[in-house]
């Protein structure tokens, strides 16, 4: 038995499972004489016959049944080992291409940083662009994973929500509405509004909120980035609706207005196209992301408990132990 080889055990496992030399040779891409010869050598090594042939069927002897069980265990163990090696190789020198919508840039780099500290061999690339462009990248299959907000129905994506993405109404600190309570959407619609560019998911969401109430937005200016809008709000050019993630607790931040129906809750999703096989690196990052944000999901904190005038929405008291988690605040 000591002289039996792994290859012989692998061939015998296939013969025993398929009950045929012909089918085993097809599965293993070997000629039938090679299969027969290897089984004969294995039988010699064992010192007992492993099968009887009745007609075209192979019937295993008692020792053949025992050996088939052992062969299955050995082949299974080798397959598991192969998978572990592939996993380790993928995590040691894999590549991860991530594309995110603009607002996710406030936390995606932190998450990537934390991930890369534990997987230094993985090469990372991060593309930040608006929703329309992210969806074009999905269609062109340019990246491994995507981070974007709902709605995602009908986009052909496998998506998992990992964090709330509340939309807040923001104004300059000295704005006349800054101290008002329960501001109506009608009042808001009359205010000069700073709007993101066409193709922005934030813009779509805002337009839907107002359209659902039959209101027209008084757009004063169109700007191509959340940062530009934030600065324009502080400069007194108008109000806007932006994700809570855009606020970073600086001295010059806008204030959050208390408007009926707000914050409007959206959700961040990590997604990839249906039918796409994730790389080991992408799978590892997806798991890391879901693990890092599990606490936030559990706490259900993301709705700013203090969407009140003058109080930056991100001044949330919950302790966040890791740097990546702090970025999600
Ligand atoms: P945007 O998307 O960067 O295109 O506005 C943000 C979002 O959909 O949450």
GROMACS .gro file of C-alpha atoms and ligand atoms in nm:
model
  338
    1UNK     CA    1   0.000   0.000   0.000
    2UNK     CA    2   0.294   0.233   0.074
    3UNK     CA    3   0.381   0.238  -0.296
    4UNK     CA    4   0.040   0.363  -0.404
    5UNK     CA    5   0.058   0.714  -0.549
    6UNK     CA    6  -0.179   1.009  -0.514
    7UNK     CA    7  -0.247   0.993  -0.888
    8UNK     CA    8  -0.354   0.627  -0.858
    9UNK     CA    9  -0.586   0.712  -0.567
   10UNK     CA   10  -0.734   0.999  -0.769
   11UNK     CA   11  -0.798   0.768  -1.066
   12UNK     CA   12  -0.947   0.499  -0.842
   13UNK     CA   13  -1.175   0.755  -0.675
   14UNK     CA   14  -1.311   0.850  -1.019
   15UNK     CA   15  -1.354   0.486  -1.129
   16UNK     CA   16  -1.534   0.400  -0.804
   17UNK     CA   17  -1.759   0.707  -0.820
   18UNK     CA   18  -1.847   0.672  -1.189
   19UNK     CA   19  -1.852   0.290  -1.196
   20UNK     CA   20  -1.671   0.285  -1.529
   21UNK     CA   21  -1.316   0.300  -1.665
   22UNK     CA   22  -1.436   0.479  -1.978
   23UNK     CA   23  -1.613   0.758  -1.790
   24UNK     CA   24  -1.324   0.796  -1.546
   25UNK     CA   25  -1.079   0.830  -1.836
   26UNK     CA   26  -1.303   1.096  -1.995
   27UNK     CA   27  -1.333   1.293  -1.673
   28UNK     CA   28  -0.960   1.284  -1.608
   29UNK     CA   29  -0.859   1.340  -1.972
   30UNK     CA   30  -0.660   1.014  -1.974
   31UNK     CA   31  -0.661   0.724  -2.215
   32UNK     CA   32  -0.845   0.413  -2.101
   33UNK     CA   33  -0.526   0.196  -2.106
   34UNK     CA   34  -0.360   0.448  -1.872
   35UNK     CA   35  -0.652   0.425  -1.629
   36UNK     CA   36  -0.648   0.042  -1.644
   37UNK     CA   37  -0.274   0.029  -1.591
   38UNK     CA   38  -0.279   0.264  -1.291
   39UNK     CA   39  -0.563   0.069  -1.127
   40UNK     CA   40  -0.370  -0.255  -1.184
   41UNK     CA   41  -0.063  -0.102  -1.015
   42UNK     CA   42  -0.277   0.016  -0.727
   43UNK     CA   43  -0.425  -0.331  -0.689
   44UNK     CA   44  -0.072  -0.477  -0.684
   45UNK     CA   45   0.031  -0.225  -0.418
   46UNK     CA   46  -0.269  -0.323  -0.203
   47UNK     CA   47  -0.213  -0.693  -0.269
   48UNK     CA   48  -0.583  -0.771  -0.322
   49UNK     CA   49  -0.825  -0.727  -0.613
   50UNK     CA   50  -1.016  -0.397  -0.594
   51UNK     CA   51  -1.303  -0.477  -0.829
   52UNK     CA   52  -1.477  -0.742  -1.032
   53UNK     CA   53  -1.605  -0.674  -1.377
   54UNK     CA   54  -1.949  -0.815  -1.461
   55UNK     CA   55  -2.039  -0.723  -1.818
   56UNK     CA   56  -1.952  -0.355  -1.857
   57UNK     CA   57  -2.013  -0.265  -1.489
   58UNK     CA   58  -1.742  -0.244  -1.227
   59UNK     CA   59  -1.825  -0.392  -0.887
   60UNK     CA   60  -1.593  -0.301  -0.602
   61UNK     CA   61  -1.470  -0.575  -0.373
   62UNK     CA   62  -1.483  -0.524   0.003
   63UNK     CA   63  -1.129  -0.386   0.008
   64UNK     CA   64  -1.217  -0.179  -0.301
   65UNK     CA   65  -1.507  -0.015  -0.112
   66UNK     CA   66  -1.275   0.062   0.180
   67UNK     CA   67  -1.007   0.202  -0.050
   68UNK     CA   68  -1.264   0.414  -0.239
   69UNK     CA   69  -1.365   0.577   0.092
   70UNK     CA   70  -1.001   0.652   0.174
   71UNK     CA   71  -0.942   0.784  -0.181
   72UNK     CA   72  -1.239   1.022  -0.146
   73UNK     CA   73  -1.098   1.159   0.178
   74UNK     CA   74  -0.751   1.207   0.029
   75UNK     CA   75  -0.880   1.373  -0.291
   76UNK     CA   76  -1.117   1.593  -0.088
   77UNK     CA   77  -0.834   1.701   0.144
   78UNK     CA   78  -0.613   1.789  -0.155
   79UNK     CA   79  -0.894   1.991  -0.316
   80UNK     CA   80  -0.947   2.185   0.006
   81UNK     CA   81  -0.573   2.247   0.026
   82UNK     CA   82  -0.571   2.372  -0.336
   83UNK     CA   83  -0.848   2.616  -0.251
   84UNK     CA   84  -0.663   2.743   0.057
   85UNK     CA   85  -0.347   2.798  -0.146
   86UNK     CA   86  -0.542   2.986  -0.415
   87UNK     CA   87  -0.703   3.192  -0.139
   88UNK     CA   88  -0.366   3.277   0.015
   89UNK     CA   89  -0.217   3.363  -0.324
   90UNK     CA   90  -0.515   3.587  -0.410
   91UNK     CA   91  -0.485   3.769  -0.078
   92UNK     CA   92  -0.110   3.805  -0.110
   93UNK     CA   93  -0.090   3.952  -0.456
   94UNK     CA   94  -0.442   4.011  -0.577
   95UNK     CA   95  -0.600   4.329  -0.712
   96UNK     CA   96  -0.911   4.514  -0.603
   97UNK     CA   97  -1.081   4.773  -0.822
   98UNK     CA   98  -1.350   4.967  -0.642
   99UNK     CA   99  -1.577   5.232  -0.793
  100UNK     CA  100  -1.792   5.446  -0.565
  101UNK     CA  101  -2.038   5.735  -0.599
  102UNK     CA  102  -1.907   6.073  -0.490
  103UNK     CA  103  -2.047   6.080  -0.139
  104UNK     CA  104  -1.883   5.748  -0.055
  105UNK     CA  105  -1.545   5.914  -0.095
  106UNK     CA  106  -1.586   6.038   0.263
  107UNK     CA  107  -1.550   5.687   0.403
  108UNK     CA  108  -1.428   5.454   0.123
  109UNK     CA  109  -1.057   5.556   0.149
  110UNK     CA  110  -1.059   5.490   0.525
  111UNK     CA  111  -1.207   5.146   0.471
  112UNK     CA  112  -0.955   5.072   0.197
  113UNK     CA  113  -0.673   5.192   0.423
  114UNK     CA  114  -0.775   4.962   0.705
  115UNK     CA  115  -0.820   4.673   0.462
  116UNK     CA  116  -0.484   4.731   0.302
  117UNK     CA  117  -0.304   4.729   0.638
  118UNK     CA  118  -0.413   4.367   0.686
  119UNK     CA  119  -0.363   4.277   0.315
  120UNK     CA  120  -0.058   4.477   0.207
  121UNK     CA  121  -0.001   4.266  -0.106
  122UNK     CA  122  -0.332   4.360  -0.269
  123UNK     CA  123  -0.310   4.639  -0.524
  124UNK     CA  124  -0.598   4.882  -0.482
  125UNK     CA  125  -0.767   5.124  -0.715
  126UNK     CA  126  -1.053   5.357  -0.625
  127UNK     CA  127  -1.266   5.541  -0.879
  128UNK     CA  128  -1.494   5.814  -0.747
  129UNK     CA  129  -1.763   5.945  -0.981
  130UNK     CA  130  -2.135   6.011  -0.994
  131UNK     CA  131  -2.406   5.747  -1.001
  132UNK     CA  132  -2.468   5.757  -1.374
  133UNK     CA  133  -2.098   5.706  -1.445
  134UNK     CA  134  -2.073   5.428  -1.185
  135UNK     CA  135  -2.360   5.248  -1.358
  136UNK     CA  136  -2.182   5.289  -1.693
  137UNK     CA  137  -1.874   5.129  -1.534
  138UNK     CA  138  -2.093   4.840  -1.413
  139UNK     CA  139  -2.218   4.789  -1.770
  140UNK     CA  140  -1.860   4.795  -1.901
  141UNK     CA  141  -1.747   4.554  -1.625
  142UNK     CA  142  -1.458   4.785  -1.531
  143UNK     CA  143  -1.437   4.714  -1.158
  144UNK     CA  144  -1.465   4.434  -0.903
  145UNK     CA  145  -1.701   4.602  -0.658
  146UNK     CA  146  -1.922   4.912  -0.647
  147UNK     CA  147  -2.056   5.125  -0.365
  148UNK     CA  148  -2.375   5.313  -0.440
  149UNK     CA  149  -2.712   5.401  -0.291
  150UNK     CA  150  -3.061   5.281  -0.358
  151UNK     CA  151  -3.272   5.250  -0.569
  152UNK     CA  152  -3.103   4.944  -0.721
  153UNK     CA  153  -3.402   4.751  -0.855
  154UNK     CA  154  -3.367   4.628  -1.211
  155UNK     CA  155  -2.995   4.706  -1.235
  156UNK     CA  156  -2.885   4.340  -1.242
  157UNK     CA  157  -2.673   4.377  -0.931
  158UNK     CA  158  -2.612   4.154  -0.632
  159UNK     CA  159  -2.623   4.421  -0.362
  160UNK     CA  160  -2.600   4.425   0.012
  161UNK     CA  161  -2.693   4.725   0.226
  162UNK     CA  162  -2.424   4.803   0.480
  163UNK     CA  163  -2.500   5.149   0.615
  164UNK     CA  164  -2.761   5.422   0.627
  165UNK     CA  165  -2.709   5.720   0.400
  166UNK     CA  166  -2.942   5.991   0.533
  167UNK     CA  167  -3.013   6.297   0.324
  168UNK     CA  168  -3.024   6.621   0.524
  169UNK     CA  169  -3.136   6.972   0.439
  170UNK     CA  170  -2.843   7.210   0.486
  171UNK     CA  171  -2.823   7.589   0.513
  172UNK     CA  172  -2.572   7.855   0.615
  173UNK     CA  173  -2.540   7.895   0.993
  174UNK     CA  174  -2.707   8.238   0.987
  175UNK     CA  175  -2.992   8.134   0.755
  176UNK     CA  176  -3.339   8.267   0.857
  177UNK     CA  177  -3.472   7.908   0.869
  178UNK     CA  178  -3.187   7.784   1.088
  179UNK     CA  179  -3.391   7.813   1.408
  180UNK     CA  180  -3.730   7.721   1.258
  181UNK     CA  181  -3.904   7.393   1.349
  182UNK     CA  182  -4.088   7.152   1.121
  183UNK     CA  183  -4.025   7.354   0.806
  184UNK     CA  184  -4.264   7.245   0.530
  185UNK     CA  185  -4.146   7.112   0.197
  186UNK     CA  186  -4.343   7.394   0.031
  187UNK     CA  187  -4.134   7.653   0.219
  188UNK     CA  188  -3.820   7.469   0.117
  189UNK     CA  189  -3.926   7.465  -0.248
  190UNK     CA  190  -3.929   7.846  -0.247
  191UNK     CA  191  -3.570   7.874  -0.121
  192UNK     CA  192  -3.286   7.918  -0.373
  193UNK     CA  193  -3.156   7.564  -0.416
  194UNK     CA  194  -2.805   7.444  -0.501
  195UNK     CA  195  -2.829   7.133  -0.715
  196UNK     CA  196  -2.583   6.860  -0.817
  197UNK     CA  197  -2.520   6.792  -1.187
  198UNK     CA  198  -2.743   6.564  -1.401
  199UNK     CA  199  -2.637   6.200  -1.350
  200UNK     CA  200  -2.597   6.248  -0.975
  201UNK     CA  201  -2.783   5.998  -0.756
  202UNK     CA  202  -2.828   6.265  -0.491
  203UNK     CA  203  -2.996   6.488  -0.750
  204UNK     CA  204  -3.230   6.206  -0.860
  205UNK     CA  205  -3.326   6.139  -0.499
  206UNK     CA  206  -3.396   6.509  -0.431
  207UNK     CA  207  -3.602   6.549  -0.748
  208UNK     CA  208  -3.808   6.243  -0.653
  209UNK     CA  209  -3.878   6.380  -0.302
  210UNK     CA  210  -4.012   6.709  -0.438
  211UNK     CA  211  -4.190   6.553  -0.737
  212UNK     CA  212  -4.376   6.315  -0.503
  213UNK     CA  213  -4.537   6.626  -0.349
  214UNK     CA  214  -4.593   6.796  -0.684
  215UNK     CA  215  -4.337   7.065  -0.598
  216UNK     CA  216  -4.092   7.235  -0.829
  217UNK     CA  217  -3.745   7.309  -0.696
  218UNK     CA  218  -3.620   7.668  -0.720
  219UNK     CA  219  -3.277   7.578  -0.859
  220UNK     CA  220  -3.041   7.872  -0.828
  221UNK     CA  221  -2.720   7.705  -0.932
  222UNK     CA  222  -2.589   7.370  -1.052
  223UNK     CA  223  -2.259   7.247  -0.908
  224UNK     CA  224  -2.059   6.938  -0.992
  225UNK     CA  225  -1.950   6.825  -0.647
  226UNK     CA  226  -2.075   6.788  -0.291
  227UNK     CA  227  -1.781   6.993  -0.164
  228UNK     CA  228  -1.861   7.283  -0.397
  229UNK     CA  229  -2.224   7.274  -0.284
  230UNK     CA  230  -2.120   7.273   0.081
  231UNK     CA  231  -1.897   7.577   0.033
  232UNK     CA  232  -2.170   7.755  -0.168
  233UNK     CA  233  -2.421   7.693   0.114
  234UNK     CA  234  -2.183   7.841   0.371
  235UNK     CA  235  -2.123   8.135   0.137
  236UNK     CA  236  -2.497   8.206   0.150
  237UNK     CA  237  -2.576   8.114  -0.211
  238UNK     CA  238  -2.865   7.889  -0.115
  239UNK     CA  239  -2.973   7.571   0.061
  240UNK     CA  240  -2.931   7.212  -0.053
  241UNK     CA  241  -2.993   6.849   0.036
  242UNK     CA  242  -2.683   6.639   0.082
  243UNK     CA  243  -2.580   6.315   0.244
  244UNK     CA  244  -2.487   6.332   0.612
  245UNK     CA  245  -2.145   6.198   0.514
  246UNK     CA  246  -2.061   6.531   0.351
  247UNK     CA  247  -2.055   6.702   0.691
  248UNK     CA  248  -1.724   6.675   0.870
  249UNK     CA  249  -1.776   6.869   1.193
  250UNK     CA  250  -1.567   7.167   1.089
  251UNK     CA  251  -1.617   7.520   1.215
  252UNK     CA  252  -1.749   7.635   0.880
  253UNK     CA  253  -2.000   7.360   0.827
  254UNK     CA  254  -2.357   7.429   0.720
  255UNK     CA  255  -2.633   7.366   0.971
  256UNK     CA  256  -2.903   7.101   0.940
  257UNK     CA  257  -3.256   7.236   0.894
  258UNK     CA  258  -3.553   7.073   1.065
  259UNK     CA  259  -3.769   6.991   0.762
  260UNK     CA  260  -4.076   6.767   0.758
  261UNK     CA  261  -3.994   6.419   0.625
  262UNK     CA  262  -3.618   6.463   0.672
  263UNK     CA  263  -3.376   6.302   0.709
  264UNK     CA  264  -3.474   6.094   0.408
  265UNK     CA  265  -3.313   5.759   0.461
  266UNK     CA  266  -3.117   5.599   0.181
  267UNK     CA  267  -2.871   5.312   0.215
  268UNK     CA  268  -2.521   5.240   0.101
  269UNK     CA  269  -2.483   4.913  -0.083
  270UNK     CA  270  -2.180   4.713  -0.182
  271UNK     CA  271  -2.263   4.556  -0.518
  272UNK     CA  272  -2.139   4.357  -0.815
  273UNK     CA  273  -2.307   4.236  -1.135
  274UNK     CA  274  -2.525   3.925  -1.119
  275UNK     CA  275  -2.344   3.614  -1.239
  276UNK     CA  276  -2.003   3.767  -1.177
  277UNK     CA  277  -1.754   3.550  -0.987
  278UNK     CA  278  -1.587   3.770  -0.725
  279UNK     CA  279  -1.209   3.753  -0.703
  280UNK     CA  280  -1.059   3.641  -0.374
  281UNK     CA  281  -0.951   4.000  -0.301
  282UNK     CA  282  -1.297   4.141  -0.382
  283UNK     CA  283  -1.465   3.877  -0.169
  284UNK     CA  284  -1.228   3.956   0.119
  285UNK     CA  285  -1.298   4.330   0.093
  286UNK     CA  286  -1.673   4.275   0.076
  287UNK     CA  287  -1.658   4.063   0.393
  288UNK     CA  288  -1.433   4.320   0.561
  289UNK     CA  289  -1.674   4.601   0.475
  290UNK     CA  290  -1.975   4.413   0.607
  291UNK     CA  291  -1.784   4.318   0.924
  292UNK     CA  292  -1.660   4.673   0.986
  293UNK     CA  293  -2.008   4.818   0.946
  294UNK     CA  294  -2.196   4.545   1.133
  295UNK     CA  295  -2.187   4.748   1.456
  296UNK     CA  296  -2.333   5.056   1.286
  297UNK     CA  297  -2.609   4.847   1.132
  298UNK     CA  298  -2.687   4.687   1.466
  299UNK     CA  299  -2.709   5.024   1.641
  300UNK     CA  300  -2.942   5.164   1.370
  301UNK     CA  301  -2.780   5.496   1.450
  302UNK     CA  302  -2.742   5.652   1.112
  303UNK     CA  303  -3.058   5.859   1.124
  304UNK     CA  304  -2.917   6.169   1.290
  305UNK     CA  305  -3.104   6.173   1.618
  306UNK     CA  306  -3.037   6.546   1.616
  307UNK     CA  307  -3.144   6.674   1.275
  308UNK     CA  308  -3.188   7.010   1.437
  309UNK     CA  309  -3.076   7.357   1.345
  310UNK     CA  310  -2.723   7.433   1.441
  311UNK     CA  311  -2.622   7.083   1.535
  312UNK     CA  312  -2.390   6.909   1.290
  313UNK     CA  313  -2.553   6.576   1.219
  314UNK     CA  314  -2.237   6.374   1.251
  315UNK     CA  315  -2.171   6.470   1.611
  316UNK     CA  316  -2.296   6.128   1.707
  317UNK     CA  317  -2.192   6.013   2.051
  318UNK     CA  318  -2.148   5.642   1.976
  319UNK     CA  319  -1.791   5.526   2.037
  320UNK     CA  320  -1.624   5.386   1.729
  321UNK     CA  321  -1.314   5.192   1.809
  322UNK     CA  322  -1.142   5.164   1.472
  323UNK     CA  323  -1.032   5.436   1.233
  324UNK     CA  324  -1.238   5.278   0.957
  325UNK     CA  325  -1.543   5.284   1.179
  326UNK     CA  326  -1.482   5.647   1.266
  327UNK     CA  327  -1.489   5.726   0.895
  328UNK     CA  328  -1.840   5.584   0.881
  329UNK     CA  329  -1.967   5.824   1.142
  330LIG     P1  330  -2.400   6.083  -0.650
  330LIG     O1  331  -2.460   5.956  -0.577
  330LIG     O2  332  -2.258   6.096  -0.607
  330LIG     O3  333  -2.415   6.050  -0.796
  330LIG     O4  334  -2.482   6.200  -0.610
  330LIG     C1  335  -2.474   5.957  -0.439
  330LIG     C2  336  -2.583   5.863  -0.400
  330LIG     O5  337  -2.656   5.810  -0.488
  330LIG     O6  338  -2.600   5.845  -0.278
   0.00000   0.00000   0.00000
